[in-house]
GROMACS .gro file of C-alpha atoms in nm:
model
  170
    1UNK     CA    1  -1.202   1.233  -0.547
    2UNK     CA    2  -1.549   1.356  -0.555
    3UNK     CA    3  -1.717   1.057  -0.627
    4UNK     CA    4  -1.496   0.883  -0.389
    5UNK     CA    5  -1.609   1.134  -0.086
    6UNK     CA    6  -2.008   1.097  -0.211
    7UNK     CA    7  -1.968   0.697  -0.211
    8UNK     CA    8  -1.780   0.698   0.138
    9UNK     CA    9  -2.057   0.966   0.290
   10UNK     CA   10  -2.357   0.805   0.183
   11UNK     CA   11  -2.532   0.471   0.226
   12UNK     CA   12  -2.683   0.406   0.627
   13UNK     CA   13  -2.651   0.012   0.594
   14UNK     CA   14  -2.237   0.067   0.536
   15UNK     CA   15  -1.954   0.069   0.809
   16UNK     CA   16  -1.654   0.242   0.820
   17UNK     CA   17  -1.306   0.093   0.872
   18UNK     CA   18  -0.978   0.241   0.983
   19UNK     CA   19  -0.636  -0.001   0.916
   20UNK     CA   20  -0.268   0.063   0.984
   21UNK     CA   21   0.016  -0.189   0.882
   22UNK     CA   22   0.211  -0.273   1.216
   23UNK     CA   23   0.548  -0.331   1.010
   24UNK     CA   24   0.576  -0.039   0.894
   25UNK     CA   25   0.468   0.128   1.246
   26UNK     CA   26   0.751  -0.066   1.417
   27UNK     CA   27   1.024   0.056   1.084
   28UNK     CA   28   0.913   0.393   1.255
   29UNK     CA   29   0.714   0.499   0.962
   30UNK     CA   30   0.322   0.617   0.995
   31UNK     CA   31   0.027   0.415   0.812
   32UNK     CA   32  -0.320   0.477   0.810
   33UNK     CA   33  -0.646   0.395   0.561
   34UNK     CA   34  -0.992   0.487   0.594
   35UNK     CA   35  -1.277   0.366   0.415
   36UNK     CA   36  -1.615   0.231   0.349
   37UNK     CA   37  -1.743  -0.070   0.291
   38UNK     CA   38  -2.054  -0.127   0.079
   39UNK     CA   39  -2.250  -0.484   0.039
   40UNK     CA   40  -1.959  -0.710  -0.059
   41UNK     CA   41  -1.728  -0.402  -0.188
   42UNK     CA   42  -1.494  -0.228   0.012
   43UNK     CA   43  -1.366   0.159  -0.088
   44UNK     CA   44  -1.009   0.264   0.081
   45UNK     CA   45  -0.786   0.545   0.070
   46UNK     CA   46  -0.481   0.572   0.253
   47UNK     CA   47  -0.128   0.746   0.316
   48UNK     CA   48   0.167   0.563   0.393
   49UNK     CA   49   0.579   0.720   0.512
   50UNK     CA   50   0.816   0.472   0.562
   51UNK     CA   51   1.182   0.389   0.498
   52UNK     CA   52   1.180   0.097   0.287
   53UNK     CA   53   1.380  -0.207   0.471
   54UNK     CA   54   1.694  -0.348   0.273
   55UNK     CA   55   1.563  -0.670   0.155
   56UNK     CA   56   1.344  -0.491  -0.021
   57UNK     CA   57   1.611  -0.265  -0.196
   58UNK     CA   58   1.759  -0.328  -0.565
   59UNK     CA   59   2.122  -0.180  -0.379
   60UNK     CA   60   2.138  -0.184  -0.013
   61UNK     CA   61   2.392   0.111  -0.013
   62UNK     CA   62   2.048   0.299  -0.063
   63UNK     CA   63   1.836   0.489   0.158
   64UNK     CA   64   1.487   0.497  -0.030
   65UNK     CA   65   1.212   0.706   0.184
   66UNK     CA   66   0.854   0.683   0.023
   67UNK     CA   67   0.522   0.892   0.075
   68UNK     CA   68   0.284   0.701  -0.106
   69UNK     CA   69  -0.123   0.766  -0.110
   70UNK     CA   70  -0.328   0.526  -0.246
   71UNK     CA   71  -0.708   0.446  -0.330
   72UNK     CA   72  -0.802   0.068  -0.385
   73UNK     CA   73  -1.182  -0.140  -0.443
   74UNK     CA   74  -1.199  -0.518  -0.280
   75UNK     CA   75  -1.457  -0.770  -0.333
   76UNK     CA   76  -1.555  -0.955  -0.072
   77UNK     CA   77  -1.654  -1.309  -0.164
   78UNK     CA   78  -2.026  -1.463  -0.060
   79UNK     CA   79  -1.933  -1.806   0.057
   80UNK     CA   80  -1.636  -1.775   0.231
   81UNK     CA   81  -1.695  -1.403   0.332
   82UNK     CA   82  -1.370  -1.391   0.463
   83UNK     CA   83  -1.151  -1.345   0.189
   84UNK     CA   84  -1.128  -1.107  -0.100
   85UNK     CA   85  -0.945  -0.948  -0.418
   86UNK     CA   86  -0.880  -0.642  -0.585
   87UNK     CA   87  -0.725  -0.377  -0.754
   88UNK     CA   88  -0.560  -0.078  -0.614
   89UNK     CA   89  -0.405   0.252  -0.721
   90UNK     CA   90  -0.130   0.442  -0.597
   91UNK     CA   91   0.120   0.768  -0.624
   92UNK     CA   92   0.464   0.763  -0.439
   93UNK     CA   93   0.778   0.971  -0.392
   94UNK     CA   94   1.073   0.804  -0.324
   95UNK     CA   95   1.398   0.995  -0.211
   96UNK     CA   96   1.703   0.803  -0.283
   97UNK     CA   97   2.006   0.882  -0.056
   98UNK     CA   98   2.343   0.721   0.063
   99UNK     CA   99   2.478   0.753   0.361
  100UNK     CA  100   2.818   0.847   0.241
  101UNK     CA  101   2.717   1.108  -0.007
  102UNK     CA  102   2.531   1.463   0.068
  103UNK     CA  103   2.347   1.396  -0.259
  104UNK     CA  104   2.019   1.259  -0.305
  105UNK     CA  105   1.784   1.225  -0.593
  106UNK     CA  106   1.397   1.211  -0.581
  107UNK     CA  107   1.156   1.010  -0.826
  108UNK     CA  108   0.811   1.029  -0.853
  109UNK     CA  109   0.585   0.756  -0.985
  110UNK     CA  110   0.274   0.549  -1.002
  111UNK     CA  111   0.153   0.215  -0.943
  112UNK     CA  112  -0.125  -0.026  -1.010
  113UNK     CA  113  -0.149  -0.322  -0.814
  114UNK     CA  114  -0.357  -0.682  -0.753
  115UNK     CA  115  -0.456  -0.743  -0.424
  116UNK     CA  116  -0.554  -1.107  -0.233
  117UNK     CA  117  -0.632  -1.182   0.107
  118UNK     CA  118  -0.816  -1.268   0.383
  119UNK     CA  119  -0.994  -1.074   0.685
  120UNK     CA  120  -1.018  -1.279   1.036
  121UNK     CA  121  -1.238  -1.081   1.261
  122UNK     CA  122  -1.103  -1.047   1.652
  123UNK     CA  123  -1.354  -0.964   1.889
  124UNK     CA  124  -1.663  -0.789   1.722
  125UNK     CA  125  -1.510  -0.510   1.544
  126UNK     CA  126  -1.116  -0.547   1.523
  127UNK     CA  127  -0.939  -0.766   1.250
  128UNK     CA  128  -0.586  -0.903   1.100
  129UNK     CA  129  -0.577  -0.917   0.742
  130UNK     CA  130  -0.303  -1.096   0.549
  131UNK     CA  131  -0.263  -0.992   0.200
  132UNK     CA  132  -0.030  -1.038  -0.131
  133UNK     CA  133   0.027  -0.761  -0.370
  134UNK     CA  134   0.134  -0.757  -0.684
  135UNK     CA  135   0.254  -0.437  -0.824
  136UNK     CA  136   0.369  -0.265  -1.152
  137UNK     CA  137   0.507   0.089  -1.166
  138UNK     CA  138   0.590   0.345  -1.399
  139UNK     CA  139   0.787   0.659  -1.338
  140UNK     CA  140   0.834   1.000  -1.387
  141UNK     CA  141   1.245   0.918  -1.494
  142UNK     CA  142   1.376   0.744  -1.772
  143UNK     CA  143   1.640   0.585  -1.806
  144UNK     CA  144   1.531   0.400  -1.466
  145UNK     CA  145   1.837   0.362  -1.287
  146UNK     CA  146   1.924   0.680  -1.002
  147UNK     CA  147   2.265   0.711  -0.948
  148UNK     CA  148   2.439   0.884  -0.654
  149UNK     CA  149   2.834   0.908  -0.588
  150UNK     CA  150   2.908   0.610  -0.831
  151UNK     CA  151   2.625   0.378  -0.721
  152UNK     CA  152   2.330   0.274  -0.917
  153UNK     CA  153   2.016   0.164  -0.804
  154UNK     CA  154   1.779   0.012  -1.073
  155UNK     CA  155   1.411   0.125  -1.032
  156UNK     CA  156   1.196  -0.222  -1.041
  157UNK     CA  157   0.882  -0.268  -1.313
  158UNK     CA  158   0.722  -0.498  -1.064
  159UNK     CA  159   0.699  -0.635  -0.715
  160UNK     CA  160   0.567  -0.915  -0.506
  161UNK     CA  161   0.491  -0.859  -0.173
  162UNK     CA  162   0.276  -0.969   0.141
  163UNK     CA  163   0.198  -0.772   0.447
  164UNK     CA  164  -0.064  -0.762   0.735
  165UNK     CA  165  -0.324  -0.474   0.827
  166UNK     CA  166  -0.476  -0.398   1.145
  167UNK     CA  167  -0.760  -0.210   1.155
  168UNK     CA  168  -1.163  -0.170   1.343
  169UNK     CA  169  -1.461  -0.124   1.185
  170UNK     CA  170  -1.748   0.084   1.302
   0.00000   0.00000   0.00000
Protein backbone atom coordinates (compact mmCIF):
# COMPACT_ATOMS: atom_id res chain seq x y z
CA UNK A 1 0.00 0.00 0.00
CA UNK A 2 3.02 2.04 0.50
CA UNK A 3 4.44 1.83 -2.68
CA UNK A 4 1.08 2.26 -4.15
CA UNK A 5 0.58 5.80 -2.17
CA UNK A 6 4.50 6.89 -3.22
CA UNK A 7 3.70 5.95 -7.06
CA UNK A 8 0.18 7.78 -6.96
CA UNK A 9 1.89 11.02 -5.02
CA UNK A 10 4.75 11.49 -7.10
CA UNK A 11 5.53 12.19 -10.75
CA UNK A 12 4.40 16.17 -12.03
CA UNK A 13 3.86 15.01 -15.79
CA UNK A 14 0.89 12.37 -14.36
CA UNK A 15 -2.96 13.07 -14.01
CA UNK A 16 -5.26 11.84 -11.73
CA UNK A 17 -8.57 10.09 -12.53
CA UNK A 18 -11.70 9.49 -10.52
CA UNK A 19 -14.39 6.64 -12.14
CA UNK A 20 -17.69 5.30 -10.83
CA UNK A 21 -19.72 2.46 -12.64
CA UNK A 22 -23.31 3.98 -13.34
CA UNK A 23 -24.95 0.35 -13.07
CA UNK A 24 -24.17 -0.22 -10.06
CA UNK A 25 -25.10 3.55 -8.95
CA UNK A 26 -28.60 3.06 -10.41
CA UNK A 27 -28.79 -0.93 -8.40
CA UNK A 28 -28.46 1.68 -5.47
CA UNK A 29 -25.04 0.56 -4.59
CA UNK A 30 -21.90 3.18 -4.25
CA UNK A 31 -18.70 2.92 -6.66
CA UNK A 32 -15.79 4.91 -6.75
CA UNK A 33 -11.82 4.51 -8.00
CA UNK A 34 -9.08 6.83 -7.81
CA UNK A 35 -5.88 6.69 -9.42
CA UNK A 36 -2.92 7.76 -11.37
CA UNK A 37 -1.90 7.43 -14.51
CA UNK A 38 1.77 7.29 -15.51
CA UNK A 39 3.17 7.38 -19.35
CA UNK A 40 1.08 4.58 -20.90
CA UNK A 41 0.31 2.83 -17.32
CA UNK A 42 -2.53 3.50 -15.32
CA UNK A 43 -2.54 2.69 -11.20
CA UNK A 44 -6.28 2.32 -9.60
CA UNK A 45 -7.71 1.52 -6.40
CA UNK A 46 -11.20 1.40 -5.68
CA UNK A 47 -14.22 0.32 -3.33
CA UNK A 48 -17.28 -0.99 -4.59
CA UNK A 49 -21.12 -1.98 -2.32
CA UNK A 50 -23.63 -3.31 -4.31
CA UNK A 51 -26.35 -5.98 -4.34
CA UNK A 52 -25.47 -8.23 -7.02
CA UNK A 53 -28.51 -8.37 -9.74
CA UNK A 54 -30.11 -11.96 -10.31
CA UNK A 55 -28.75 -12.79 -13.62
CA UNK A 56 -25.75 -12.72 -12.17
CA UNK A 57 -26.67 -15.19 -9.28
CA UNK A 58 -25.85 -19.13 -9.29
CA UNK A 59 -29.69 -19.32 -7.28
CA UNK A 60 -31.90 -16.42 -7.59
CA UNK A 61 -33.62 -17.27 -4.20
CA UNK A 62 -30.31 -15.46 -3.02
CA UNK A 63 -29.61 -12.15 -1.77
CA UNK A 64 -25.70 -11.78 -2.23
CA UNK A 65 -24.42 -8.14 -0.92
CA UNK A 66 -20.63 -7.55 -1.72
CA UNK A 67 -17.97 -4.93 -0.39
CA UNK A 68 -15.24 -5.46 -2.59
CA UNK A 69 -11.82 -3.16 -2.77
CA UNK A 70 -9.66 -3.59 -5.41
CA UNK A 71 -6.19 -2.35 -6.88
CA UNK A 72 -5.56 -2.98 -10.71
CA UNK A 73 -2.38 -1.76 -13.45
CA UNK A 74 -3.61 -1.02 -17.31
CA UNK A 75 -1.51 -0.51 -20.25
CA UNK A 76 -2.42 1.82 -22.47
CA UNK A 77 -1.51 0.97 -26.04
CA UNK A 78 0.75 3.57 -28.38
CA UNK A 79 -1.08 3.39 -31.64
CA UNK A 80 -4.45 3.25 -30.89
CA UNK A 81 -4.10 5.08 -27.46
CA UNK A 82 -7.48 4.40 -26.80
CA UNK A 83 -7.65 1.05 -25.68
CA UNK A 84 -5.91 -1.01 -23.07
CA UNK A 85 -5.41 -4.32 -20.89
CA UNK A 86 -4.62 -5.49 -17.63
CA UNK A 87 -4.60 -7.23 -14.59
CA UNK A 88 -6.39 -6.43 -11.46
CA UNK A 89 -6.66 -7.56 -7.84
CA UNK A 90 -9.38 -7.70 -5.53
CA UNK A 91 -10.87 -8.69 -1.83
CA UNK A 92 -14.73 -9.06 -1.34
CA UNK A 93 -17.31 -10.01 1.27
CA UNK A 94 -20.29 -11.36 0.19
CA UNK A 95 -23.36 -11.86 2.61
CA UNK A 96 -25.65 -14.46 1.40
CA UNK A 97 -29.31 -14.12 2.59
CA UNK A 98 -32.93 -15.27 1.59
CA UNK A 99 -35.68 -13.51 1.93
CA UNK A 100 -37.66 -16.18 3.62
CA UNK A 101 -35.12 -17.18 6.18
CA UNK A 102 -33.61 -14.90 9.21
CA UNK A 103 -30.33 -16.70 8.46
CA UNK A 104 -27.56 -15.53 6.51
CA UNK A 105 -24.05 -16.67 5.94
CA UNK A 106 -20.98 -14.49 5.02
CA UNK A 107 -17.87 -15.55 2.78
CA UNK A 108 -14.89 -13.85 2.30
CA UNK A 109 -12.62 -14.20 -0.71
CA UNK A 110 -10.23 -13.02 -3.34
CA UNK A 111 -9.98 -12.48 -6.89
CA UNK A 112 -7.62 -11.96 -9.75
CA UNK A 113 -8.89 -10.76 -12.85
CA UNK A 114 -7.97 -9.78 -16.83
CA UNK A 115 -9.11 -6.66 -17.90
CA UNK A 116 -9.82 -5.23 -21.81
CA UNK A 117 -11.21 -2.16 -22.98
CA UNK A 118 -11.39 0.95 -24.42
CA UNK A 119 -11.43 4.74 -23.14
CA UNK A 120 -13.47 7.37 -25.48
CA UNK A 121 -12.72 10.77 -24.17
CA UNK A 122 -16.01 13.30 -23.90
CA UNK A 123 -15.21 16.76 -23.79
CA UNK A 124 -11.55 17.40 -22.56
CA UNK A 125 -11.44 15.61 -19.38
CA UNK A 126 -14.58 13.23 -18.94
CA UNK A 127 -14.73 9.63 -20.50
CA UNK A 128 -16.91 6.22 -21.00
CA UNK A 129 -14.96 3.22 -20.82
CA UNK A 130 -16.30 -0.17 -21.85
CA UNK A 131 -14.52 -3.06 -20.46
CA UNK A 132 -14.59 -7.12 -20.17
CA UNK A 133 -13.37 -8.89 -17.15
CA UNK A 134 -12.45 -12.04 -16.64
CA UNK A 135 -12.25 -13.25 -13.15
CA UNK A 136 -11.12 -16.25 -10.97
CA UNK A 137 -11.74 -16.47 -7.23
CA UNK A 138 -10.79 -18.37 -4.36
CA UNK A 139 -12.37 -18.37 -0.96
CA UNK A 140 -12.07 -18.40 2.51
CA UNK A 141 -14.90 -21.67 2.62
CA UNK A 142 -14.59 -24.98 1.41
CA UNK A 143 -16.73 -26.98 0.43
CA UNK A 144 -18.00 -23.94 -1.89
CA UNK A 145 -21.55 -24.21 -1.79
CA UNK A 146 -23.51 -21.77 1.25
CA UNK A 147 -26.56 -23.13 2.18
CA UNK A 148 -29.44 -21.36 3.98
CA UNK A 149 -33.00 -22.93 4.95
CA UNK A 150 -32.58 -25.87 2.39
CA UNK A 151 -31.17 -23.85 -0.53
CA UNK A 152 -27.78 -24.03 -1.98
CA UNK A 153 -26.00 -21.59 -3.77
CA UNK A 154 -22.71 -22.78 -5.50
CA UNK A 155 -19.82 -20.23 -5.18
CA UNK A 156 -18.44 -19.77 -8.98
CA UNK A 157 -14.38 -20.36 -9.83
CA UNK A 158 -14.76 -17.88 -12.62
CA UNK A 159 -16.73 -15.15 -14.29
CA UNK A 160 -17.18 -13.22 -17.46
CA UNK A 161 -18.38 -9.98 -17.34
CA UNK A 162 -18.55 -6.44 -19.11
CA UNK A 163 -19.42 -3.16 -17.60
CA UNK A 164 -18.91 0.66 -18.27
CA UNK A 165 -16.98 3.35 -16.06
CA UNK A 166 -17.46 6.92 -15.89
CA UNK A 167 -14.98 8.88 -14.62
CA UNK A 168 -12.72 12.70 -15.20
CA UNK A 169 -9.35 13.11 -15.21
CA UNK A 170 -7.43 16.01 -13.86
Amino acid sequence: MTFLLLILTTNASAFYLVETNPFILIGGGESITIGKELGNFRLKIGAIQSELPDFLLENDDFTVDRVSYSFSIDYFGKSPEWYFFGIGFSTFTDDFSIESSPNETEITGTSMSLRLGFRYTLFSSFYIQPRMTYSTYQYSEDPKIVQISNQDYELPDMSFSSTIQLGVFF
